PDB file of C-alpha atoms in Angstrom:
ATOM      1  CA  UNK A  26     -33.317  -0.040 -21.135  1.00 81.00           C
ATOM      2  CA  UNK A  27     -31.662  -0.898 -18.002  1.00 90.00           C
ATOM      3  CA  UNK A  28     -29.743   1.908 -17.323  1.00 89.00           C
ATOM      4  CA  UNK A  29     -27.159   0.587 -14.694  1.00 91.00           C
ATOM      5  CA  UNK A  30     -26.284  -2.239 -16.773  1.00 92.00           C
ATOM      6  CA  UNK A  31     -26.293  -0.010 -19.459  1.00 93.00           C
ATOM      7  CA  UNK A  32     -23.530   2.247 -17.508  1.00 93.00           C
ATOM      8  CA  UNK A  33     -21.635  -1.154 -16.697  1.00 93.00           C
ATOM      9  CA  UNK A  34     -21.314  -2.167 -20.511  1.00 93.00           C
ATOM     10  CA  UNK A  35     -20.171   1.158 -21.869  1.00 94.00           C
ATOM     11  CA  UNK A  36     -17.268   1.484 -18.953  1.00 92.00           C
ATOM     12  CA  UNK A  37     -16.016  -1.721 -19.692  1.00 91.00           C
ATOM     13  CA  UNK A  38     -16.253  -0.918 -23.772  1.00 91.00           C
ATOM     14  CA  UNK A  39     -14.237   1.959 -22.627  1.00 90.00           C
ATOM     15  CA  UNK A  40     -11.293   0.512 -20.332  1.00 86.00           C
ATOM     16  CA  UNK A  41     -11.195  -2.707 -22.278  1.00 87.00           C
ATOM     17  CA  UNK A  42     -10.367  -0.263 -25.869  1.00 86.00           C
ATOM     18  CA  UNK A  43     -12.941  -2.451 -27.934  1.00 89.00           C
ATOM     19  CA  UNK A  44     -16.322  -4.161 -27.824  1.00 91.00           C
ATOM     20  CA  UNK A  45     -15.257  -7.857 -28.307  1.00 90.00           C
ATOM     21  CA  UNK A  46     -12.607  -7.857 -25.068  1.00 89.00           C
ATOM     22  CA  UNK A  47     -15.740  -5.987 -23.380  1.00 90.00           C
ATOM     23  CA  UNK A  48     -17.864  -8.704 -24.416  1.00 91.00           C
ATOM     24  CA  UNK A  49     -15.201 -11.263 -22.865  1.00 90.00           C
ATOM     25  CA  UNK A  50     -14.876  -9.568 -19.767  1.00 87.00           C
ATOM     26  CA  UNK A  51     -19.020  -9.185 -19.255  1.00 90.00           C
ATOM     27  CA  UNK A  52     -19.464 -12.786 -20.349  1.00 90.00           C
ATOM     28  CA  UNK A  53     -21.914 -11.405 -22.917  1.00 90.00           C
ATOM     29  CA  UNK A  54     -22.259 -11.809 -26.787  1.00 92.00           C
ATOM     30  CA  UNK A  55     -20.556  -8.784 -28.669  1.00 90.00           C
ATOM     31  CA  UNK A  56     -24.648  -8.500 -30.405  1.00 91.00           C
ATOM     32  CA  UNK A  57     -25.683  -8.204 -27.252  1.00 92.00           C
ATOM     33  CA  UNK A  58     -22.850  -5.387 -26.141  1.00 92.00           C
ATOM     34  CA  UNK A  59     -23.166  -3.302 -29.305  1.00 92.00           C
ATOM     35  CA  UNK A  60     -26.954  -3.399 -28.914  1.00 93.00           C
ATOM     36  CA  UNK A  61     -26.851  -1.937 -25.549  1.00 93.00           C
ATOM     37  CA  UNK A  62     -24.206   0.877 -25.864  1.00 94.00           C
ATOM     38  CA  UNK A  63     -25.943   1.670 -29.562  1.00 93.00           C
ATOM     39  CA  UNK A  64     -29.392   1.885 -27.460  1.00 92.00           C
ATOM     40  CA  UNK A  65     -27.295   3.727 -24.777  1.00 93.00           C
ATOM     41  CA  UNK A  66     -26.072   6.559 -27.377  1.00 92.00           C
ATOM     42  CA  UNK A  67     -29.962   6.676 -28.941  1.00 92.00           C
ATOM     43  CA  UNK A  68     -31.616   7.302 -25.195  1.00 92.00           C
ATOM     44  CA  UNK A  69     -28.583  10.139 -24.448  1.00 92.00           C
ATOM     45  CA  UNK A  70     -29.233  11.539 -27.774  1.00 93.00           C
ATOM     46  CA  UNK A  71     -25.127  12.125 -28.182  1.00 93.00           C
ATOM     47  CA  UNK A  72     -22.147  10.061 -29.762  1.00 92.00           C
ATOM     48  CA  UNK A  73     -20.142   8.401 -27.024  1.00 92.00           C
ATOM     49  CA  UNK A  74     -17.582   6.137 -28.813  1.00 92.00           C
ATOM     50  CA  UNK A  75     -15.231   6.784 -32.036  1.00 89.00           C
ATOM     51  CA  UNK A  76     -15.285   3.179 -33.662  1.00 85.00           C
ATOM     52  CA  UNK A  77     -12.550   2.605 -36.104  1.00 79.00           C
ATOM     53  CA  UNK A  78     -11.360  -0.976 -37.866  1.00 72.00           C
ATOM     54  CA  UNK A  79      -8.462  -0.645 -34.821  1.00 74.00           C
ATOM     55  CA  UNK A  80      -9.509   0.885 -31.641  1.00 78.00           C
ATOM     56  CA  UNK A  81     -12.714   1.771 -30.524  1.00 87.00           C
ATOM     57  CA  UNK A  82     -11.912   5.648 -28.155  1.00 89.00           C
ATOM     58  CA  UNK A  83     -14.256   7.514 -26.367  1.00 91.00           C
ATOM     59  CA  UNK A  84     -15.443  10.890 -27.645  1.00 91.00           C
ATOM     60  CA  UNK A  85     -15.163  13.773 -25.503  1.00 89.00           C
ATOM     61  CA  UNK A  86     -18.646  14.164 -24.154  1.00 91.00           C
ATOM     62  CA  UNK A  87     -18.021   9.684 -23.840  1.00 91.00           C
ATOM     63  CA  UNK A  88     -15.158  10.610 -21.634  1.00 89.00           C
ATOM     64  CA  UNK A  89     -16.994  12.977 -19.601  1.00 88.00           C
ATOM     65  CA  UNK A  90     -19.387  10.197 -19.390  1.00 91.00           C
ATOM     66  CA  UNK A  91     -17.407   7.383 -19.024  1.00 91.00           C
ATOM     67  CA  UNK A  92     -15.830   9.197 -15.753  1.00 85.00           C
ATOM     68  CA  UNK A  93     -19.822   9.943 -14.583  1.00 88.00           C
ATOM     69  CA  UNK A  94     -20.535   6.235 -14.867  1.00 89.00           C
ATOM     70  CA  UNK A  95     -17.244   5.108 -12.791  1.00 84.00           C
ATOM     71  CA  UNK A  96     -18.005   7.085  -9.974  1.00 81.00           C
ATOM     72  CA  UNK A  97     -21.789   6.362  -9.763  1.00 86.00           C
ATOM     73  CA  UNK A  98     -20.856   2.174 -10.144  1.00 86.00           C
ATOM     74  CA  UNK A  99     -17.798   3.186  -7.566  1.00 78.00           C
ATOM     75  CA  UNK A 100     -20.446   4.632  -5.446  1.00 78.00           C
ATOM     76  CA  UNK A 101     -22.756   1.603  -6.037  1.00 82.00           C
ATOM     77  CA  UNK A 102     -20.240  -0.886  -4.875  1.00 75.00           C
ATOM     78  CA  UNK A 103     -19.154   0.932  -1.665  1.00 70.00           C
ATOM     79  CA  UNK A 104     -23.286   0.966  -0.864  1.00 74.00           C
ATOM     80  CA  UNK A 105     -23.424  -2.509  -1.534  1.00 73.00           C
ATOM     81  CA  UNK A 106     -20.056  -2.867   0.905  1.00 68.00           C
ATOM     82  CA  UNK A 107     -21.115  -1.064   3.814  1.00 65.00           C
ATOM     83  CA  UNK A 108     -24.672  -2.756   3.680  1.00 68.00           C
ATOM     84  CA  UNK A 109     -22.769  -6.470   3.499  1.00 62.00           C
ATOM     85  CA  UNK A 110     -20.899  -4.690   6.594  1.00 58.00           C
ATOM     86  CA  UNK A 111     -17.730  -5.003   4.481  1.00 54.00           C
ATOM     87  CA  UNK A 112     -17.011  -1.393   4.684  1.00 56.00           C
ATOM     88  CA  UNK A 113     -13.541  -1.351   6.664  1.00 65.00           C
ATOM     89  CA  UNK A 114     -12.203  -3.943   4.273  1.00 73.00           C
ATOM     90  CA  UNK A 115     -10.843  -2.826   0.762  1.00 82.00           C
ATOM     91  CA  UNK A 116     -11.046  -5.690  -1.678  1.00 84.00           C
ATOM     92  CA  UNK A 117     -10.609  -6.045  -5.818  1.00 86.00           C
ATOM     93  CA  UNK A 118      -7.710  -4.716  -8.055  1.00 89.00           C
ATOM     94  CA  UNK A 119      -5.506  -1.965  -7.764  1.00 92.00           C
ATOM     95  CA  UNK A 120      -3.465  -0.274 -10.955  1.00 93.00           C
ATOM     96  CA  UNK A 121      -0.905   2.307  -9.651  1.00 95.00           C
ATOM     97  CA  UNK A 122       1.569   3.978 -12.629  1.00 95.00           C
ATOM     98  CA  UNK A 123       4.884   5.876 -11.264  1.00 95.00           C
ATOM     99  CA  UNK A 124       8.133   6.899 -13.358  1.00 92.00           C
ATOM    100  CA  UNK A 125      10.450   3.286 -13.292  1.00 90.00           C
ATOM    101  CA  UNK A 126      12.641   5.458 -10.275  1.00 90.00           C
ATOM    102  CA  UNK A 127      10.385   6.753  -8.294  1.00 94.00           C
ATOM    103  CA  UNK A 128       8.507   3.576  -8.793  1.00 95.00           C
ATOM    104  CA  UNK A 129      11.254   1.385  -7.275  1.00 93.00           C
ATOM    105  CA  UNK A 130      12.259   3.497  -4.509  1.00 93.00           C
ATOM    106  CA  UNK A 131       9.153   4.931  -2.924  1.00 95.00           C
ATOM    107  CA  UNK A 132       5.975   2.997  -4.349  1.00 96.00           C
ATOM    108  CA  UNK A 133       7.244  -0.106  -4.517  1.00 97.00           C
ATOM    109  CA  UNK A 134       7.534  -0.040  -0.283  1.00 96.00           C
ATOM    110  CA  UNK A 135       3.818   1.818  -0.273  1.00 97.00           C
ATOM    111  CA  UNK A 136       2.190  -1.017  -2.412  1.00 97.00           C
ATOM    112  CA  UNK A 137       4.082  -3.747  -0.494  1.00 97.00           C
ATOM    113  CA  UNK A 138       2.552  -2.495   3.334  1.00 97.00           C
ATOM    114  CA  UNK A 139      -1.016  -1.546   1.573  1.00 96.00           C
ATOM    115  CA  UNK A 140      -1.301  -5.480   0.357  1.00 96.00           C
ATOM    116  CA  UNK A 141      -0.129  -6.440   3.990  1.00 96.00           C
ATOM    117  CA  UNK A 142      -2.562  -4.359   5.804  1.00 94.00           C
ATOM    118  CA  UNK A 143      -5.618  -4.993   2.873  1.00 93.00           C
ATOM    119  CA  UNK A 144      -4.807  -8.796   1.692  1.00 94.00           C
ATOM    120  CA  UNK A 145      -8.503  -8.822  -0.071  1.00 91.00           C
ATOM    121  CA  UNK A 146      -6.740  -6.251  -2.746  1.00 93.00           C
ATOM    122  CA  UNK A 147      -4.332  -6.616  -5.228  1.00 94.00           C
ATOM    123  CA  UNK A 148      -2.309  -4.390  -7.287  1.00 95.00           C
ATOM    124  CA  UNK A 149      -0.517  -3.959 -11.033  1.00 94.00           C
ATOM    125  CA  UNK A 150       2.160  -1.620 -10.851  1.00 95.00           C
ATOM    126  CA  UNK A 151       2.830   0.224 -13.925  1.00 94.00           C
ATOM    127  CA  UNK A 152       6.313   1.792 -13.598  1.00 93.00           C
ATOM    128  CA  UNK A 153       7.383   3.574 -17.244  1.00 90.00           C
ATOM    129  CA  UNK A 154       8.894   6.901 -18.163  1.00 84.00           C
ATOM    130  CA  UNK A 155       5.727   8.474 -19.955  1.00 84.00           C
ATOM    131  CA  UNK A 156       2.995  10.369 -19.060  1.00 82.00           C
ATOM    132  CA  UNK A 157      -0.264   7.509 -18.513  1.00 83.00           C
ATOM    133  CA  UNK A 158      -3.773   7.763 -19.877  1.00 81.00           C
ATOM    134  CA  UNK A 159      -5.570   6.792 -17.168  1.00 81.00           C
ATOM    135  CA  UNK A 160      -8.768   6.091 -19.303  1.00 74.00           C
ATOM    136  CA  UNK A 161      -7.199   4.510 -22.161  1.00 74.00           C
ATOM    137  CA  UNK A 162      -4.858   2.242 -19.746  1.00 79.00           C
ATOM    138  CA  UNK A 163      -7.396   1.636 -16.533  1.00 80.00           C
ATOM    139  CA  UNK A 164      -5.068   3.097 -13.944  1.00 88.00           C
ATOM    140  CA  UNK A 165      -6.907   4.056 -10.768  1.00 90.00           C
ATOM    141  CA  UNK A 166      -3.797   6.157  -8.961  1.00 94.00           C
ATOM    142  CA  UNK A 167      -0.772   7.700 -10.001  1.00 94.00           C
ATOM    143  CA  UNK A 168       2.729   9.741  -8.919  1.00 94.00           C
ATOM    144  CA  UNK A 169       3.459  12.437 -11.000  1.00 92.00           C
ATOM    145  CA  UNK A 170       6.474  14.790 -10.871  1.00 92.00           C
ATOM    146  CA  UNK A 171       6.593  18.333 -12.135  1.00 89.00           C
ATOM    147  CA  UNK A 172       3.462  21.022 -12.910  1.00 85.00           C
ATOM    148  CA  UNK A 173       0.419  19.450 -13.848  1.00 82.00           C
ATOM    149  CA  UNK A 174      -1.928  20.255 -16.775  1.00 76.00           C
ATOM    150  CA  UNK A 175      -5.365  21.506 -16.466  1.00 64.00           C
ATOM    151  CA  UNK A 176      -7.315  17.971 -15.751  1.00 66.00           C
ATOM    152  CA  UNK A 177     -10.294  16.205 -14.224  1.00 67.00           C
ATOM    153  CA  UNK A 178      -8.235  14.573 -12.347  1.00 76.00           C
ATOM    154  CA  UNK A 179      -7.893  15.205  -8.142  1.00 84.00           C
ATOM    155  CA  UNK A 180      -4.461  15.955  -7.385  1.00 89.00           C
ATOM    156  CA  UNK A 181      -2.894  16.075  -3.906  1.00 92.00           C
ATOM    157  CA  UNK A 182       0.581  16.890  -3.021  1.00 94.00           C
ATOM    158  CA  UNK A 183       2.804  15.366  -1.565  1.00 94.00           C
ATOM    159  CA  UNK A 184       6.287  16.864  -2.024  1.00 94.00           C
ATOM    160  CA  UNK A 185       8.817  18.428  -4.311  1.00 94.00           C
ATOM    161  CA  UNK A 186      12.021  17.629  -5.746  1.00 94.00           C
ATOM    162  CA  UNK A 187      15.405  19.927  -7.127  1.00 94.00           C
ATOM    163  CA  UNK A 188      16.695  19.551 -10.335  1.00 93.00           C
ATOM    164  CA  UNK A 189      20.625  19.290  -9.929  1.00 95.00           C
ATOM    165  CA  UNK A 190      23.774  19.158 -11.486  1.00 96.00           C
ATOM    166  CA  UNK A 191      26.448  16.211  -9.428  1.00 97.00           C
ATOM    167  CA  UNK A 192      29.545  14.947 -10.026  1.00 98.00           C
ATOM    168  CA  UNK A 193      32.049  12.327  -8.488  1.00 98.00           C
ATOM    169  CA  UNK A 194      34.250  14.216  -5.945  1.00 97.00           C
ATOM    170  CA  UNK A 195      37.388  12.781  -7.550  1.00 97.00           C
ATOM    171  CA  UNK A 196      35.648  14.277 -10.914  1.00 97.00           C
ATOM    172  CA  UNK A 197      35.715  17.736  -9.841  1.00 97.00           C
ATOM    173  CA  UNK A 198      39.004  17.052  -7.853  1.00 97.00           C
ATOM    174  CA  UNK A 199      40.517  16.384 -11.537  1.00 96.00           C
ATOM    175  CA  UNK A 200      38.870  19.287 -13.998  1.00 96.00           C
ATOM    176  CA  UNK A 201      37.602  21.349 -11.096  1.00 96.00           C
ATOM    177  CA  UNK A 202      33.818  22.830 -10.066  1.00 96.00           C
ATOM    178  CA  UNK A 203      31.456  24.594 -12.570  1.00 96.00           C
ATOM    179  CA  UNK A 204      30.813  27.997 -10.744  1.00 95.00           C
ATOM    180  CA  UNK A 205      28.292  29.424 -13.133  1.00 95.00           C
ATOM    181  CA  UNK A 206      26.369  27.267 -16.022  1.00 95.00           C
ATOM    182  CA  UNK A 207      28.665  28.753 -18.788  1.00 93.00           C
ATOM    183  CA  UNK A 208      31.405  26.766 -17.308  1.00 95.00           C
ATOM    184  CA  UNK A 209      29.574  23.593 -18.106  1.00 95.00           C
ATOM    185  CA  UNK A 210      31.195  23.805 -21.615  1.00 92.00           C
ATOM    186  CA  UNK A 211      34.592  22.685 -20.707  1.00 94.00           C
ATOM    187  CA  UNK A 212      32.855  19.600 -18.757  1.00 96.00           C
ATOM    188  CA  UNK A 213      32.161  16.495 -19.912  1.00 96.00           C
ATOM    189  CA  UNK A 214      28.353  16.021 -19.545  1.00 96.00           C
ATOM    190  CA  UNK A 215      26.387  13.509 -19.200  1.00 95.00           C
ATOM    191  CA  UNK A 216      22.756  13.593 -20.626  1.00 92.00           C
ATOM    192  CA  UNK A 217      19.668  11.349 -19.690  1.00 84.00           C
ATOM    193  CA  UNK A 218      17.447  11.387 -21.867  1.00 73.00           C
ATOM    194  CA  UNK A 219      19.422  10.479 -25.462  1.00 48.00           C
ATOM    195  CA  UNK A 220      16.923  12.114 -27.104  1.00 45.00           C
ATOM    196  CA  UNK A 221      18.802  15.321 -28.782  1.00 46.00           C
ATOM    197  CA  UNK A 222      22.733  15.852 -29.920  1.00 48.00           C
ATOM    198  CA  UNK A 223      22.194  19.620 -28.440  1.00 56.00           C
ATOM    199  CA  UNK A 224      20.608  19.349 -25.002  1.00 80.00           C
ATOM    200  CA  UNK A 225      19.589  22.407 -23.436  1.00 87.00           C
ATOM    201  CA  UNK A 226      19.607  22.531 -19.435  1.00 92.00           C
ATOM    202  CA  UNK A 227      17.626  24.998 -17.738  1.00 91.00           C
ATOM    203  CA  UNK A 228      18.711  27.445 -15.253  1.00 95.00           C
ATOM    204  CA  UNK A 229      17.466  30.541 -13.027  1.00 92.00           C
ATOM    205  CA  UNK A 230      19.984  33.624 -12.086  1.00 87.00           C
ATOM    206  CA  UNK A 231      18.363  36.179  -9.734  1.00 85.00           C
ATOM    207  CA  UNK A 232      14.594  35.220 -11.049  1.00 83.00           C
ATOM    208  CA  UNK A 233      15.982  35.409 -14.923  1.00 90.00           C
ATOM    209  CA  UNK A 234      15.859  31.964 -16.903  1.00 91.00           C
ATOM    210  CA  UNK A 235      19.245  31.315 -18.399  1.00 92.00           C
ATOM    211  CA  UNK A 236      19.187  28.285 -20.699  1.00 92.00           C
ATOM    212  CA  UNK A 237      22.618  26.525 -21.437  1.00 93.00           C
ATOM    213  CA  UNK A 238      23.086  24.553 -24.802  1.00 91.00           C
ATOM    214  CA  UNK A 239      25.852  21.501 -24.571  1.00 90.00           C
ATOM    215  CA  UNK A 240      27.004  18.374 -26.507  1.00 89.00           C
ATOM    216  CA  UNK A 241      26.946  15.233 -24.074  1.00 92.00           C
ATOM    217  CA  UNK A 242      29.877  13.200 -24.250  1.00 93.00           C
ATOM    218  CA  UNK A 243      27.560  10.519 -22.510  1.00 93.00           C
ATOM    219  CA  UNK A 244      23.772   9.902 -23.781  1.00 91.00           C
ATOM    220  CA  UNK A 245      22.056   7.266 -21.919  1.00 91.00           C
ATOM    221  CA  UNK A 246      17.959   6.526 -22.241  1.00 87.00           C
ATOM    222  CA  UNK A 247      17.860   5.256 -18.144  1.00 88.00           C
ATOM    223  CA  UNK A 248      18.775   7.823 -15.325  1.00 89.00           C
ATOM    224  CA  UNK A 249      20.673   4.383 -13.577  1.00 91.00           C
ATOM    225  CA  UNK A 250      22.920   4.358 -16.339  1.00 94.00           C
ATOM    226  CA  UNK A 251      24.002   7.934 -16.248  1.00 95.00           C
ATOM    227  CA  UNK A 252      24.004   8.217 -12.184  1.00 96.00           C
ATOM    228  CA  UNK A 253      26.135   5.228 -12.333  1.00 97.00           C
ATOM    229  CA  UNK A 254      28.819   7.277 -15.077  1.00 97.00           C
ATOM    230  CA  UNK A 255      28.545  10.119 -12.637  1.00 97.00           C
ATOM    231  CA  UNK A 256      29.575   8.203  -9.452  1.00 97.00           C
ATOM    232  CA  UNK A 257      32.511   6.438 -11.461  1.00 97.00           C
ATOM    233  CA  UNK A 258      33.945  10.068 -12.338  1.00 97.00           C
ATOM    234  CA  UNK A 259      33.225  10.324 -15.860  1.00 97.00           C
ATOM    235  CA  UNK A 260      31.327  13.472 -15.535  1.00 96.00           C
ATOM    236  CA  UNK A 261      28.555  16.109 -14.758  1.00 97.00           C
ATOM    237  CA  UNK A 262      24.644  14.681 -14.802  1.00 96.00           C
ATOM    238  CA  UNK A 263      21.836  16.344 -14.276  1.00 94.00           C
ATOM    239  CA  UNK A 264      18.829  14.680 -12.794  1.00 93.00           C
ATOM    240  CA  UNK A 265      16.388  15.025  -9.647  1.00 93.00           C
ATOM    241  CA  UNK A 266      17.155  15.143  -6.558  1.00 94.00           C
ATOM    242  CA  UNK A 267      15.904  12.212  -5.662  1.00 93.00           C
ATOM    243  CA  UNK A 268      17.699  10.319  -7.495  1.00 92.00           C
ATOM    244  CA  UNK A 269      20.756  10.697  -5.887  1.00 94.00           C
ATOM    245  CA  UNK A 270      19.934  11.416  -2.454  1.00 91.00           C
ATOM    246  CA  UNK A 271      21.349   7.849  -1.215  1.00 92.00           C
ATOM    247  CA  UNK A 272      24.751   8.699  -3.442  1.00 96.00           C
ATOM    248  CA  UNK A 273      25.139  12.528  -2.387  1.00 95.00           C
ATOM    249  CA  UNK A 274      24.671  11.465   1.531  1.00 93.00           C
ATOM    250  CA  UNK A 275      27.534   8.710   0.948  1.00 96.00           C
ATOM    251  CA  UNK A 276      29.755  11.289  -0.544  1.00 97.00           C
ATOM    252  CA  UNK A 277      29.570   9.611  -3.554  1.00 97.00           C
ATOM    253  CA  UNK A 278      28.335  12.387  -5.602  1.00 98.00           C
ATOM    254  CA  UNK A 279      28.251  16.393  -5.229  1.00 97.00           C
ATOM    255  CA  UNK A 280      25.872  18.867  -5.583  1.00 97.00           C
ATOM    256  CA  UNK A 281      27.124  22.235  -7.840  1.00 97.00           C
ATOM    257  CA  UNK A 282      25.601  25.175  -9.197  1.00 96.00           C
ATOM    258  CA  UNK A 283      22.832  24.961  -6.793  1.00 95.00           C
ATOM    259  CA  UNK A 284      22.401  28.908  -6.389  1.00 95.00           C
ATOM    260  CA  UNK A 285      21.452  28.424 -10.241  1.00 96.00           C
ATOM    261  CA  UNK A 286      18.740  25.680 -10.152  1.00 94.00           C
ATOM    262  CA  UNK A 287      15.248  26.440 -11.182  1.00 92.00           C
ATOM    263  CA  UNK A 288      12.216  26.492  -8.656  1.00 92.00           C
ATOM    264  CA  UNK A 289      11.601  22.774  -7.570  1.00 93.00           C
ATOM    265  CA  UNK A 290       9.218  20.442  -9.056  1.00 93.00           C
ATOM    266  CA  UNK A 291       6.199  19.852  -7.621  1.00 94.00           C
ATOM    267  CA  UNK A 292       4.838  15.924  -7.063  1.00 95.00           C
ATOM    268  CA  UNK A 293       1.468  14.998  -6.335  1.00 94.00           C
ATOM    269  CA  UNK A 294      -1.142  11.725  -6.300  1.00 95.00           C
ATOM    270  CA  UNK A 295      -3.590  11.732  -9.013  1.00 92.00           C
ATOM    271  CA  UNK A 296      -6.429  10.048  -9.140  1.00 89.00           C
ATOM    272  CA  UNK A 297      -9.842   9.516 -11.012  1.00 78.00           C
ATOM    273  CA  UNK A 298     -11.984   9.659  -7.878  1.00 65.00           C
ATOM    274  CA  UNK A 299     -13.378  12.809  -6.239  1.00 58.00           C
ATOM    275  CA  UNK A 300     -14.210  12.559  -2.378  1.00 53.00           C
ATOM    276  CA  UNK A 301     -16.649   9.634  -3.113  1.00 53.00           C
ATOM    277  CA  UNK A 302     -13.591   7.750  -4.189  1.00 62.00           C
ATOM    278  CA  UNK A 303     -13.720   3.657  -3.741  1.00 78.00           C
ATOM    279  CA  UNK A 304     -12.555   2.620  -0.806  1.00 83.00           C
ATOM    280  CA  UNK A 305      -9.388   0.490  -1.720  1.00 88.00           C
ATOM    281  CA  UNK A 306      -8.093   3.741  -3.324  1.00 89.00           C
ATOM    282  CA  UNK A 307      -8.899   5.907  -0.352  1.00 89.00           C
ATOM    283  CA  UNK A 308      -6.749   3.500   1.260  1.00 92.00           C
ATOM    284  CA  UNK A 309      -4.148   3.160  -0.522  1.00 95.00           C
ATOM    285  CA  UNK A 310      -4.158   6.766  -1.076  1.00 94.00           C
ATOM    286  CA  UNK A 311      -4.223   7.741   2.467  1.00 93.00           C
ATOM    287  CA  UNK A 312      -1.176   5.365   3.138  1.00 96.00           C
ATOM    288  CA  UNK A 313       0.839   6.707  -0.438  1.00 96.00           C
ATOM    289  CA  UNK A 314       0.198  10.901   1.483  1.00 95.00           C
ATOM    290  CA  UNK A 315       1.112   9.913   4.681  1.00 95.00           C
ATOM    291  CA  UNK A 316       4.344   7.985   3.692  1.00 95.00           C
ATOM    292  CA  UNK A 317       5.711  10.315   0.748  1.00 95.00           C
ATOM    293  CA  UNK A 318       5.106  13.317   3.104  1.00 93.00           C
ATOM    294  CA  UNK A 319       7.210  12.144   5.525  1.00 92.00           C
ATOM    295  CA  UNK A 320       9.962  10.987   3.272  1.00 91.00           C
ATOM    296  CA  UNK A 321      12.963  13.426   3.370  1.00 87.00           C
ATOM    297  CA  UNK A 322      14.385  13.197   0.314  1.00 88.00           C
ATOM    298  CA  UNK A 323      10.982  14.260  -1.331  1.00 90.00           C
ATOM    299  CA  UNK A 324      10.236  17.322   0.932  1.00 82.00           C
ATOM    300  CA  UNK A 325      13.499  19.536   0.926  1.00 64.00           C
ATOM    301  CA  UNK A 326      15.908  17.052   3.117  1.00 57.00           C
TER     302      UNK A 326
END
């Protein structure tokens, strides 16, 4: 059995979610790519794919695997780079996932001045308001906001944003500021995820959690939507600071309760890659750290 082709078959089975798009994307038979992962799973002595009538998934000792294989091939292909003295120059494809946001206003700019500097490389952007399977949906680097699970995945921060409550001066002008998160009752609130009639925000008093329950008058599935209510004085939003960094500088929007938000939310790059990452993600990595580090809106400014 040829082991490195062997390695090469089974990733592709993996990120392509089936042995016939595998087959496509090897230019082999699908005989020929069942054989080999079949042989692959006899020689390891261990089951490394779940095959159903729909989806073909990789067990947990394949995914353990699977991430094994993708380095070693990673590690191949950078050999094979710096011997073709190619080394300084990043080439293939690129899949970066982000919130839609965060995507918009701070990747977007990253991946446009990573394709300018590396124009062998290019890049899907996958900007959605779920948490990614990098496996199951062959993303190489991500952006994630808030405390991460326990994960193989390398992790590197990069900032941290507030939670806040805003409002339209002429809003709070009108029906006056919350001082304390009980006060949020008489307010007309706006909520963004449109998910539950009872939303519960989440605040801290001298190191105690103190969870308020309201009724939105406003329930909106895109943060745009209910920033936009805010600014037009409809009411109170809660989102990330972020978010409305642009709108609270213009005087647009207002910060309140602040001496009641909750510790900040970490936000870090995730990748699959440990320090023997491929070199167009070191890259782009590299560029994503510096850049989002020195962003103010993402480090306390």
């Amino acid at each position: 059995m040829d082991r490195l082709q062997a390695m090469k078959t089974f990733v592709a089975v993996v990120e392509c979610g089936g042995f016939t798009p595998a087959a496509r994307r090897l230019d082999a038979s699908l005989s020929v790519v069942s054989r080999i992962v079949t042989d692959l799973e006899t020689h390891l002595g261990v089951r490394l794919l779940t095959r159903t009538t729909r989806v073909v998934r990789p067990t947990a000792t394949g995914a353990a695997y699977y991430e094994n294989c993708r380095r070693i091939l990673a590690e191949i292909d950078e050999a094979e780079l710096a011997a073709a003295g190619s080394h300084e120059a990043p080439r293939g494809r690129l899949s970066i996932t982000a919130s839609v946001l965060f995507g918009r206003r701070f990747v977007t700019p990253v991946v446009v001045e990573y394709l300018r500097r590396y124009p062998e490389v290019d890049v899907d952007c996958l900007f959605i308001d779920r948490i990614v399977n990098f496996i199951d949906e062959g993303i190489d680097v991500g952006v994630r906001i808030g405390e991460l699970p326990s994960s193989s995945l390398q992790a590197i921060p990069v900032g941290r944003v507030r939670r806040v409550v805003c409002a339209a001066p002429d809003y709070l002008s009108r029906y006056g500021t919350p001082g304390s998160p009980d006060d949020l009752a008489a307010h007309a609130v706006i909520q963004t995820t449109g998910i539950s009639t009872a939303p519960e925000w989440r605040f801290q008093h001298n190191g105690e959690p103190m969870p308020v329950r309201l009724t939105p008058r406003m329930a909106t599935t895109t943060n745009d939507s209910a920033i936009a209510a805010a600014v037009s004085g409809f009411g109170l939003v809660r989102v990330l600071s972020y978010q409305i960094a642009d709108e609270v500088r213009d005087g647009r929007l207002r910060i309140v309760l602040a001496d009641f938000e909750p510790p900040p939310l970490p936000i870090h790059i995730i990748h699959r890659e440990g320090r023997h990452a491929m070199h167009k993600v070191r890259a782009f990595i590299d560029l994503a750290v510096d850049t989002l580090r020195g962003t103010a809106s993402l480090n306390g400014g």
